[in-house]
Short mmCIF file of C-alpha atoms in Angstrom, two decimals:
data_model
loop_
_atom_site.label_atom_id
_atom_site.label_comp_id
_atom_site.label_asym_id
_atom_site.label_seq_id
_atom_site.Cartn_x
_atom_site.Cartn_y
_atom_site.Cartn_z
CA UNK X 1 38.00 -63.35 -4.16
CA UNK X 2 37.69 -62.02 -7.62
CA UNK X 3 39.37 -59.30 -9.80
CA UNK X 4 36.91 -57.52 -12.18
CA UNK X 5 38.62 -55.75 -15.10
CA UNK X 6 36.02 -53.30 -16.59
CA UNK X 7 36.58 -52.82 -20.39
CA UNK X 8 40.34 -52.74 -20.08
CA UNK X 9 42.27 -50.98 -22.85
CA UNK X 10 45.82 -52.31 -22.57
CA UNK X 11 46.69 -55.99 -23.06
CA UNK X 12 49.78 -55.99 -21.09
CA UNK X 13 47.96 -54.71 -17.96
CA UNK X 14 45.42 -57.45 -18.29
CA UNK X 15 48.06 -60.09 -18.61
CA UNK X 16 49.97 -58.72 -15.54
CA UNK X 17 46.71 -58.73 -13.64
CA UNK X 18 45.95 -62.31 -14.54
CA UNK X 19 49.36 -63.40 -13.30
CA UNK X 20 49.00 -61.31 -10.08
CA UNK X 21 45.46 -62.75 -9.46
CA UNK X 22 46.82 -66.31 -9.85
CA UNK X 23 49.61 -65.69 -7.44
CA UNK X 24 47.18 -64.49 -4.75
CA UNK X 25 44.57 -67.14 -5.47
CA UNK X 26 41.97 -64.86 -7.09
CA UNK X 27 39.80 -65.36 -10.05
CA UNK X 28 39.63 -62.83 -12.94
CA UNK X 29 36.51 -61.43 -14.74
CA UNK X 30 36.83 -59.40 -17.87
CA UNK X 31 33.85 -57.23 -18.79
CA UNK X 32 33.94 -56.50 -22.43
CA UNK X 33 34.42 -54.75 -24.92
CA UNK X 34 38.22 -54.64 -24.44
CA UNK X 35 40.66 -52.31 -26.23
CA UNK X 36 42.55 -55.30 -27.83
CA UNK X 37 41.77 -58.55 -29.57
CA UNK X 38 41.29 -61.63 -27.42
CA UNK X 39 44.50 -63.25 -28.74
CA UNK X 40 46.81 -60.28 -28.34
CA UNK X 41 50.33 -61.43 -27.96
CA UNK X 42 51.06 -58.76 -25.34
CA UNK X 43 48.37 -60.34 -23.06
CA UNK X 44 49.82 -63.87 -23.41
CA UNK X 45 53.28 -62.48 -22.80
CA UNK X 46 52.31 -60.66 -19.61
CA UNK X 47 50.24 -63.54 -18.27
CA UNK X 48 52.80 -66.14 -19.16
CA UNK X 49 51.22 -69.52 -18.36
CA UNK X 50 49.40 -68.27 -15.15
CA UNK X 51 46.00 -68.08 -16.90
CA UNK X 52 45.98 -71.72 -17.87
CA UNK X 53 45.04 -72.97 -14.56
CA UNK X 54 42.23 -70.61 -13.90
CA UNK X 55 41.46 -68.76 -17.16
CA UNK X 56 39.72 -65.38 -16.95
CA UNK X 57 35.87 -65.39 -17.32
CA UNK X 58 34.64 -63.09 -20.14
CA UNK X 59 31.41 -61.17 -19.95
CA UNK X 60 29.98 -59.45 -23.03
CA UNK X 61 28.61 -56.51 -21.02
CA UNK X 62 28.18 -55.16 -17.42
CA UNK X 63 24.64 -56.30 -17.32
CA UNK X 64 25.78 -59.77 -18.38
CA UNK X 65 28.28 -59.77 -15.56
CA UNK X 66 25.69 -58.82 -13.06
CA UNK X 67 23.55 -61.77 -13.94
CA UNK X 68 26.43 -64.27 -14.05
CA UNK X 69 27.17 -66.89 -11.42
CA UNK X 70 30.51 -65.23 -10.77
CA UNK X 71 28.73 -62.15 -9.46
CA UNK X 72 26.74 -64.10 -6.77
CA UNK X 73 28.03 -63.73 -3.18
CA UNK X 74 30.32 -60.99 -2.02
CA UNK X 75 30.47 -57.18 -2.18
CA UNK X 76 31.41 -55.17 -5.23
CA UNK X 77 34.33 -52.88 -4.27
CA UNK X 78 35.42 -50.12 -6.78
CA UNK X 79 38.98 -48.98 -6.63
CA UNK X 80 39.00 -45.22 -7.51
CA UNK X 81 41.36 -42.35 -6.86
CA UNK X 82 38.25 -40.27 -5.87
CA UNK X 83 37.43 -42.49 -2.89
CA UNK X 84 37.53 -41.18 0.72
CA UNK X 85 38.48 -44.45 2.51
CA UNK X 86 41.49 -46.44 1.70
CA UNK X 87 41.87 -50.28 1.35
CA UNK X 88 43.82 -50.25 4.61
CA UNK X 89 40.94 -48.76 6.49
CA UNK X 90 38.35 -51.28 5.18
CA UNK X 91 37.71 -54.89 6.26
CA UNK X 92 38.45 -56.92 3.16
CA UNK X 93 37.25 -60.56 2.90
CA UNK X 94 37.77 -63.52 0.78
CA UNK X 95 34.26 -63.04 -0.75
CA UNK X 96 34.93 -59.56 -2.15
CA UNK X 97 35.04 -58.64 -5.82
CA UNK X 98 37.44 -55.90 -6.69
CA UNK X 99 36.58 -53.68 -9.80
CA UNK X 100 39.31 -51.79 -11.81
CA UNK X 101 37.94 -49.46 -14.41
CA UNK X 102 39.42 -48.42 -17.79
CA UNK X 103 42.80 -47.03 -17.81
CA UNK X 104 41.61 -43.87 -19.61
CA UNK X 105 37.97 -43.27 -18.27
CA UNK X 106 37.40 -45.43 -15.20
CA UNK X 107 33.88 -46.71 -14.82
CA UNK X 108 30.42 -45.13 -15.67
CA UNK X 109 27.90 -43.97 -13.03
CA UNK X 110 25.85 -47.17 -13.08
CA UNK X 111 28.89 -49.33 -12.26
CA UNK X 112 29.87 -46.96 -9.42
CA UNK X 113 26.25 -47.10 -8.10
CA UNK X 114 26.29 -50.87 -8.02
CA UNK X 115 29.28 -50.97 -5.76
CA UNK X 116 28.94 -51.46 -2.01
CA UNK X 117 32.28 -49.70 -1.28
CA UNK X 118 34.54 -47.25 -3.08
CA UNK X 119 38.19 -47.48 -1.90
CA UNK X 120 41.56 -46.03 -2.92
CA UNK X 121 45.27 -46.68 -2.47
CA UNK X 122 46.76 -43.75 -0.73
CA UNK X 123 49.41 -41.92 -2.88
CA UNK X 124 51.84 -39.29 -2.25
CA UNK X 125 51.03 -35.61 -3.00
CA UNK X 126 51.11 -34.86 -6.72
CA UNK X 127 50.65 -38.54 -7.93
CA UNK X 128 47.60 -39.03 -9.96
CA UNK X 129 47.09 -42.76 -10.28
CA UNK X 130 48.72 -46.20 -10.36
CA UNK X 131 49.07 -48.67 -13.18
CA UNK X 132 45.88 -50.69 -13.14
CA UNK X 133 47.85 -54.03 -12.79
CA UNK X 134 49.85 -52.39 -9.95
CA UNK X 135 46.77 -51.34 -8.16
CA UNK X 136 45.36 -54.87 -8.52
CA UNK X 137 48.46 -56.39 -6.90
CA UNK X 138 48.36 -53.99 -3.90
CA UNK X 139 44.72 -54.55 -3.24
CA UNK X 140 44.99 -58.37 -3.46
CA UNK X 141 47.97 -58.41 -1.25
CA UNK X 142 46.27 -56.30 1.38
CA UNK X 143 43.15 -58.50 1.21
CA UNK X 144 45.35 -61.68 1.81
CA UNK X 145 47.26 -59.82 4.61
CA UNK X 146 44.04 -59.08 6.38
CA UNK X 147 42.84 -62.64 6.01
CA UNK X 148 46.10 -64.15 7.40
CA UNK X 149 45.73 -61.77 10.25
CA UNK X 150 42.30 -62.90 11.13
CA UNK X 151 43.38 -66.48 11.06
CA UNK X 152 46.38 -65.90 13.15
CA UNK X 153 46.58 -65.58 16.99
CA UNK X 154 46.41 -61.95 18.25
CA UNK X 155 49.73 -60.33 18.89
CA UNK X 156 51.24 -60.44 22.44
CA UNK X 157 51.82 -57.62 24.83
CA UNK X 158 55.06 -59.02 26.54
CA UNK X 159 55.19 -57.11 29.89
CA UNK X 160 58.39 -57.77 31.71
CA UNK X 161 58.00 -56.59 35.31
CA UNK X 162 61.12 -57.69 37.07
CA UNK X 163 61.48 -58.63 40.03
CA UNK X 164 63.90 -55.72 41.09
CA UNK X 165 67.57 -56.68 41.12
CA UNK X 166 67.27 -59.55 38.69
CA UNK X 167 69.59 -58.04 35.96
CA UNK X 168 66.61 -55.77 34.92
CA UNK X 169 68.98 -52.90 33.92
CA UNK X 170 71.04 -55.21 31.77
CA UNK X 171 67.96 -56.60 30.10
CA UNK X 172 66.54 -53.12 29.57
CA UNK X 173 69.75 -51.87 28.02
CA UNK X 174 69.80 -54.90 25.74
CA UNK X 175 66.20 -54.21 24.69
CA UNK X 176 67.02 -50.50 23.89
CA UNK X 177 70.22 -51.36 21.98
CA UNK X 178 68.45 -54.02 19.95
CA UNK X 179 65.25 -52.12 18.96
CA UNK X 180 65.89 -52.71 15.21
CA UNK X 181 66.70 -56.37 15.60
CA UNK X 182 63.73 -57.00 17.75
CA UNK X 183 61.51 -55.27 15.30
CA UNK X 184 62.85 -57.49 12.58
CA UNK X 185 61.91 -60.50 14.70
CA UNK X 186 58.39 -59.35 15.03
CA UNK X 187 58.60 -57.53 18.37
CA UNK X 188 58.15 -53.79 18.78
CA UNK X 189 60.03 -52.16 21.73
CA UNK X 190 59.25 -48.53 22.27
CA UNK X 191 62.29 -46.57 23.21
CA UNK X 192 61.78 -42.86 22.30
CA UNK X 193 59.84 -40.73 24.82
CA UNK X 194 61.35 -37.32 24.81
CA UNK X 195 57.96 -35.98 23.54
CA UNK X 196 56.31 -36.89 26.82
CA UNK X 197 59.24 -35.71 29.10
CA UNK X 198 61.13 -38.90 29.42
CA UNK X 199 64.21 -40.02 27.32
CA UNK X 200 65.57 -41.56 24.17
CA UNK X 201 66.22 -44.96 25.86
CA UNK X 202 68.39 -46.21 22.85
CA UNK X 203 70.57 -43.23 22.95
CA UNK X 204 71.12 -43.72 26.73
CA UNK X 205 71.92 -47.31 26.24
CA UNK X 206 74.44 -46.53 23.54
CA UNK X 207 76.01 -44.23 25.96
CA UNK X 208 76.16 -47.01 28.60
CA UNK X 209 73.57 -45.36 30.82
CA UNK X 210 70.57 -47.20 32.37
CA UNK X 211 67.03 -46.45 33.11
CA UNK X 212 64.12 -48.36 34.69
CA UNK X 213 63.02 -49.63 31.24
CA UNK X 214 60.80 -48.49 28.49
CA UNK X 215 57.73 -48.69 30.65
CA UNK X 216 59.02 -46.33 33.30
CA UNK X 217 57.21 -43.25 31.81
CA UNK X 218 53.99 -45.19 32.43
CA UNK X 219 54.82 -45.92 36.08
CA UNK X 220 55.75 -42.43 36.84
CA UNK X 221 52.72 -40.99 35.20
CA UNK X 222 50.43 -43.44 37.16
CA UNK X 223 52.00 -42.30 40.35
CA UNK X 224 50.79 -38.81 39.30
CA UNK X 225 47.33 -40.07 38.53
CA UNK X 226 47.81 -39.55 34.75
CA UNK X 227 46.54 -42.52 32.68
CA UNK X 228 46.73 -40.70 29.45
CA UNK X 229 50.43 -41.58 29.14
CA UNK X 230 49.39 -44.95 27.66
CA UNK X 231 48.28 -43.08 24.37
CA UNK X 232 51.94 -42.29 23.71
CA UNK X 233 52.44 -46.01 23.30
CA UNK X 234 49.48 -46.58 21.05
CA UNK X 235 51.33 -45.72 17.77
CA UNK X 236 53.62 -48.74 18.54
CA UNK X 237 50.65 -50.94 18.88
CA UNK X 238 50.14 -51.83 15.15
CA UNK X 239 48.04 -54.96 15.91
CA UNK X 240 50.38 -57.23 14.06
CA UNK X 241 53.75 -57.40 15.82
CA UNK X 242 54.25 -58.23 19.50
CA UNK X 243 54.81 -55.36 21.89
CA UNK X 244 57.50 -55.45 24.52
CA UNK X 245 57.39 -53.38 27.72
CA UNK X 246 59.83 -53.65 30.59
CA UNK X 247 60.10 -52.11 34.05
CA UNK X 248 60.83 -53.65 37.39
CA UNK X 249 59.04 -50.73 39.00
CA UNK X 250 55.61 -52.50 38.39
CA UNK X 251 56.17 -55.79 40.21
CA UNK X 252 54.82 -54.70 43.53
CA UNK X 253 52.11 -52.59 41.92
CA UNK X 254 49.41 -55.01 40.58
CA UNK X 255 46.92 -52.23 40.19
CA UNK X 256 49.27 -50.46 37.69
CA UNK X 257 49.88 -53.76 35.74
CA UNK X 258 46.06 -54.13 35.60
CA UNK X 259 45.65 -50.73 33.87
CA UNK X 260 48.36 -51.43 31.33
CA UNK X 261 46.93 -54.94 30.66
CA UNK X 262 43.30 -53.66 30.08
CA UNK X 263 44.55 -50.93 27.85
CA UNK X 264 46.40 -53.13 25.46
CA UNK X 265 43.80 -55.89 25.60
CA UNK X 266 41.25 -53.37 24.41
CA UNK X 267 43.62 -52.92 21.36
CA UNK X 268 43.43 -56.62 20.58
CA UNK X 269 46.56 -57.88 22.41
CA UNK X 270 47.10 -61.09 24.26
CA UNK X 271 48.55 -60.32 27.68
CA UNK X 272 51.82 -62.18 28.70
CA UNK X 273 53.56 -61.17 31.89
CA UNK X 274 57.16 -62.18 32.41
CA UNK X 275 58.97 -62.01 35.83
CA UNK X 276 62.28 -63.39 37.19
CA UNK X 277 62.32 -64.26 40.82
CA UNK X 278 65.42 -64.62 43.00
CA UNK X 279 65.14 -66.92 46.03
CA UNK X 280 63.77 -65.30 49.20
CA UNK X 281 67.06 -64.68 51.09
CA UNK X 282 68.78 -63.24 47.88
CA UNK X 283 65.84 -60.94 47.13
CA UNK X 284 65.66 -59.75 50.77
CA UNK X 285 69.45 -58.89 50.94
CA UNK X 286 69.57 -57.15 47.52
CA UNK X 287 66.35 -55.24 48.30
CA UNK X 288 67.83 -54.22 51.74
CA UNK X 289 71.03 -52.97 50.07
CA UNK X 290 69.16 -51.08 47.48
CA UNK X 291 67.05 -49.28 50.07
CA UNK X 292 70.09 -48.39 52.17
CA UNK X 293 71.64 -46.93 48.98
CA UNK X 294 68.72 -45.19 47.41
CA UNK X 295 66.28 -44.52 50.31
CA UNK X 296 68.58 -44.15 53.30
CA UNK X 297 67.41 -47.13 55.18
CA UNK X 298 69.49 -47.39 58.35
CA UNK X 299 68.41 -50.34 60.37
CA UNK X 300 69.23 -53.97 59.95
CA UNK X 301 67.81 -56.75 57.64
CA UNK X 302 65.35 -58.14 60.17
CA UNK X 303 63.96 -54.60 60.57
CA UNK X 304 63.77 -54.29 56.89
CA UNK X 305 61.46 -57.34 56.79
CA UNK X 306 59.22 -55.69 59.37
CA UNK X 307 59.24 -52.41 57.51
CA UNK X 308 58.33 -53.76 54.16
CA UNK X 309 55.70 -56.34 55.31
CA UNK X 310 52.80 -54.05 54.42
CA UNK X 311 54.06 -53.70 50.81
CA UNK X 312 54.31 -57.52 50.55
CA UNK X 313 57.94 -57.37 49.82
CA UNK X 314 59.28 -60.88 48.86
CA UNK X 315 55.67 -62.31 49.14
CA UNK X 316 56.04 -63.55 45.65
CA UNK X 317 53.07 -65.95 45.54
CA UNK X 318 50.69 -63.37 47.07
CA UNK X 319 51.74 -60.70 44.56
CA UNK X 320 51.56 -63.05 41.69
CA UNK X 321 48.11 -64.12 42.73
CA UNK X 322 47.06 -60.55 42.88
CA UNK X 323 48.37 -59.77 39.43
CA UNK X 324 46.60 -62.93 38.05
CA UNK X 325 43.29 -61.95 39.66
CA UNK X 326 43.37 -58.49 38.53
CA UNK X 327 44.67 -58.78 34.98
CA UNK X 328 43.57 -62.23 33.91
CA UNK X 329 46.57 -62.52 31.67
CA UNK X 330 46.70 -65.11 28.90
CA UNK X 331 50.05 -66.27 30.29
CA UNK X 332 52.35 -65.68 33.26
CA UNK X 333 55.99 -66.69 32.84
CA UNK X 334 57.74 -67.15 36.17
CA UNK X 335 61.48 -67.87 35.82
CA UNK X 336 64.01 -68.58 38.50
CA UNK X 337 66.78 -66.03 38.66
CA UNK X 338 69.64 -68.39 39.23
CA UNK X 339 72.39 -69.43 36.73
CA UNK X 340 71.55 -72.99 37.25
CA UNK X 341 68.07 -72.58 35.81
CA UNK X 342 68.57 -69.98 33.00
CA UNK X 343 69.05 -71.00 29.45
CA UNK X 344 72.82 -71.27 28.84
CA UNK X 345 73.27 -69.88 32.42
CA UNK X 346 72.65 -66.43 30.88
CA UNK X 347 69.87 -64.02 31.61
CA UNK X 348 69.77 -62.48 28.14
CA UNK X 349 69.68 -65.88 26.52
CA UNK X 350 66.92 -66.95 28.79
CA UNK X 351 64.87 -63.74 28.18
CA UNK X 352 65.34 -64.16 24.34
CA UNK X 353 64.04 -67.75 24.74
CA UNK X 354 60.89 -66.50 26.62
CA UNK X 355 60.40 -63.95 23.72
CA UNK X 356 60.67 -66.74 21.27
CA UNK X 357 63.49 -65.05 19.35
CA UNK X 358 64.42 -67.69 16.77
CA UNK X 359 67.88 -66.09 15.94
CA UNK X 360 69.38 -64.98 19.28
CA UNK X 361 72.78 -64.52 17.63
CA UNK X 362 71.37 -61.29 16.02
CA UNK X 363 70.89 -59.71 19.40
CA UNK X 364 73.79 -57.49 20.73
CA UNK X 365 74.57 -58.03 24.42
CA UNK X 366 75.61 -54.94 26.51
CA UNK X 367 79.34 -54.65 26.75
CA UNK X 368 79.66 -54.75 30.48
CA UNK X 369 77.98 -55.44 33.80
CA UNK X 370 75.35 -52.70 34.66
CA UNK X 371 74.23 -51.18 37.88
CA UNK X 372 76.47 -53.15 40.18
CA UNK X 373 76.32 -52.77 43.87
CA UNK X 374 78.99 -50.54 45.44
CA UNK X 375 81.52 -52.24 47.80
CA UNK X 376 80.35 -53.62 51.17
CA UNK X 377 82.16 -50.93 53.01
CA UNK X 378 80.27 -48.23 51.20
CA UNK X 379 76.97 -49.81 51.98
CA UNK X 380 77.82 -49.97 55.66
CA UNK X 381 79.08 -46.36 55.68
CA UNK X 382 75.80 -45.16 54.02
CA UNK X 383 73.83 -47.06 56.55
CA UNK X 384 75.58 -45.48 59.49
CA UNK X 385 75.39 -41.85 58.05
CA UNK X 386 72.32 -39.81 59.06
CA UNK X 387 70.56 -38.92 55.83
CA UNK X 388 69.56 -35.47 57.15
CA UNK X 389 72.76 -34.47 58.75
CA UNK X 390 75.05 -35.90 56.14
CA UNK X 391 72.97 -35.54 52.99
CA UNK X 392 75.64 -34.05 50.84
CA UNK X 393 78.34 -36.57 52.06
CA UNK X 394 75.92 -39.40 51.16
CA UNK X 395 75.44 -38.07 47.69
CA UNK X 396 79.06 -37.73 47.25
CA UNK X 397 79.83 -41.19 48.39
CA UNK X 398 77.06 -42.68 46.00
CA UNK X 399 78.22 -40.72 43.05
CA UNK X 400 81.91 -41.50 43.40
CA UNK X 401 81.65 -45.16 44.40
CA UNK X 402 78.91 -46.23 41.96
CA UNK X 403 81.21 -48.33 39.68
CA UNK X 404 83.32 -50.75 41.73
CA UNK X 405 86.29 -52.61 40.14
CA UNK X 406 84.89 -56.08 41.14
CA UNK X 407 81.38 -57.52 41.57
CA UNK X 408 80.44 -57.26 45.30
CA UNK X 409 77.19 -59.21 45.44
CA UNK X 410 78.58 -62.49 46.95
CA UNK X 411 80.49 -60.60 49.60
CA UNK X 412 77.57 -58.38 50.43
CA UNK X 413 75.21 -61.36 50.65
CA UNK X 414 77.70 -63.28 52.97
CA UNK X 415 78.05 -60.33 55.38
CA UNK X 416 74.29 -59.61 55.83
CA UNK X 417 72.95 -63.12 55.70
CA UNK X 418 73.36 -63.93 59.33
CA UNK X 419 71.73 -66.72 61.47
CA UNK X 420 69.27 -64.14 62.66
CA UNK X 421 68.35 -63.34 59.15
CA UNK X 422 68.09 -66.94 58.12
CA UNK X 423 65.58 -67.59 61.03
CA UNK X 424 63.53 -64.62 59.96
CA UNK X 425 63.48 -65.86 56.37
CA UNK X 426 62.29 -69.35 57.53
CA UNK X 427 59.65 -67.69 59.73
CA UNK X 428 58.31 -64.97 57.50
CA UNK X 429 58.26 -66.56 54.08
CA UNK X 430 57.28 -70.15 54.88
CA UNK X 431 53.65 -70.00 53.80
CA UNK X 432 54.55 -67.89 50.67
CA UNK X 433 57.22 -70.35 49.75
CA UNK X 434 54.95 -73.33 49.88
CA UNK X 435 52.27 -71.48 47.81
CA UNK X 436 54.84 -70.37 45.22
CA UNK X 437 56.26 -73.92 44.83
CA UNK X 438 52.87 -75.65 44.55
CA UNK X 439 51.50 -73.33 41.85
CA UNK X 440 54.41 -72.27 39.76
CA UNK X 441 57.15 -74.88 40.14
CA UNK X 442 55.16 -78.14 40.99
CA UNK X 443 55.99 -79.58 37.51
CA UNK X 444 59.72 -78.71 37.80
CA UNK X 445 61.25 -80.88 40.45
CA UNK X 446 64.66 -79.60 40.44
CA UNK X 447 63.47 -76.02 40.53
CA UNK X 448 61.12 -76.81 43.38
CA UNK X 449 63.96 -78.41 45.39
CA UNK X 450 65.89 -75.20 44.79
CA UNK X 451 63.21 -73.13 46.22
CA UNK X 452 62.66 -75.40 49.25
CA UNK X 453 66.34 -75.05 50.22
CA UNK X 454 67.36 -72.32 52.80
CA UNK X 455 71.12 -71.96 52.72
CA UNK X 456 73.36 -71.99 55.83
CA UNK X 457 74.26 -68.66 57.23
CA UNK X 458 77.62 -67.30 58.46
CA UNK X 459 78.16 -65.61 61.85
CA UNK X 460 78.04 -61.81 61.65
CA UNK X 461 81.44 -60.10 61.40
CA UNK X 462 80.95 -56.24 61.74
CA UNK X 463 83.28 -53.90 59.93
CA UNK X 464 85.44 -51.70 62.04
CA UNK X 465 85.49 -47.90 61.59
CA UNK X 466 89.00 -48.19 60.25
CA UNK X 467 87.90 -50.52 57.46
CA UNK X 468 85.18 -48.11 56.54
CA UNK X 469 87.37 -45.11 56.41
CA UNK X 470 90.09 -46.89 54.38
CA UNK X 471 87.50 -48.28 51.92
CA UNK X 472 85.97 -44.80 51.41
CA UNK X 473 89.41 -43.14 51.02
CA UNK X 474 90.33 -45.72 48.39
CA UNK X 475 87.02 -45.35 46.51
CA UNK X 476 87.28 -41.58 46.43
CA UNK X 477 90.88 -41.82 45.34
CA UNK X 478 90.06 -44.18 42.43
CA UNK X 479 87.13 -42.02 41.18
CA UNK X 480 87.57 -39.76 38.23
CA UNK X 481 88.87 -36.40 39.06
CA UNK X 482 86.07 -33.69 38.68
CA UNK X 483 86.58 -30.20 37.55
CA UNK X 484 86.30 -27.67 40.48
CA UNK X 485 83.15 -25.68 40.27
CA UNK X 486 83.71 -22.08 39.80
CA UNK X 487 82.33 -20.42 42.90
CA UNK X 488 79.91 -17.56 42.49
CA UNK X 489 80.96 -14.39 44.33
CA UNK X 490 77.45 -14.06 45.94
CA UNK X 491 77.61 -17.53 47.48
CA UNK X 492 78.66 -17.68 51.19
CA UNK X 493 81.78 -19.69 51.82
CA UNK X 494 80.90 -22.89 53.74
CA UNK X 495 82.22 -23.22 57.27
CA UNK X 496 84.65 -26.03 57.92
CA UNK X 497 83.06 -29.15 59.44
CA UNK X 498 83.03 -29.32 63.28
CA UNK X 499 82.54 -33.09 63.67
CA UNK X 500 85.26 -35.21 65.25
CA UNK X 501 87.68 -36.90 62.81
CA UNK X 502 86.12 -40.31 63.28
CA UNK X 503 82.72 -39.18 62.02
CA UNK X 504 83.93 -37.02 59.23
#
């Protein structure tokens, strides 16, 4: 790479250009005549001692330069304010020769005609031109940046797809809160999507609210058959920094994961898929509870296994094999969602380790537990209430019991993990368990032993109607008071309920 100064007029600019070229490993050619004597003190003062190691080569004329050994090889590229393309749009190489004209007159037509490319440095409106030495510095820096990028591995698309109920809401809130810190660590995490009908995820996270991650707009658009939503993410794909997407909604939709992977692979990204898996019995119970709460599932856990078989729920090995076959990712990271196997026993620390964040202390953790399960009694009440007959009551229960005073996950698991459910887990997931261990955990003996273990189950102990009524009464009493809605005069007054007290 060479810097060619055509008939320069200011010694200080030449000295600064010599120093700049030396710093970027480029050679300097000076096409004479110059506007100052060869021994000018201003030149020496600006160049300091940088010209001693690789002194500039002087040419008595443009014709002499064209015939010189220094001209052989790469393209002549003229820097001009009149160019259409910018240095950032062109592919610059180590063989290029960059020509900078006179400070006052630029270059004559014959020099312009000899150049393979004419490029400019984009300036703000009203600005006429840069100092020649400054222009040289910007151009050489961009050329070296492009060279380093070509030599480096392509950036990663890190696609965190869950599994559901593996602290995904917590991680997604952490991602949104730490968008600037992640960007500083070389990872872009898109968070603002109001322009496509979604949310500003960082603003929601700051308010303590949760979403299904910064990839949820993609999922919902795919459900509608709209693949153009990915174009809203393209501005974040600068081709240099890694890109982080997260949504547990994708885990059981390999066909959607495939579309995302292919889109960003075409933009030059390596595809890295990250998932956290709870052991089968845990995943089953948490999935069952989530479906009771969110989708009005009313039967038992064994029935839930039957109902979700077609969707391959908890068939981890089968789903991962499908994702691998469809997407051909560069890497799939499968982590066990259990404190024993998480880095420092913490999901956020483990996730930051997967992301290769070198300064995890710069990442802010959310202030509290997020998206906790409601009390066991609430889950049981919802399971027993007909979703059509008691739709309003169900909504009220969900809304006013969504933030329990203590974690309920262990108590809920013990209640629903009965001997019948244990037998169903052993029967239904044996083949998938073997496949998962052999492919993903064979080189981790302790993790493999954990996955082979099926914990003992407790005998079922049904909750009484009294316990349910008491728990709901306490939950409603503890919920924040809501302002009464002002009734409109044209709305009919609802009739009092006619159900017996024990059903109300």
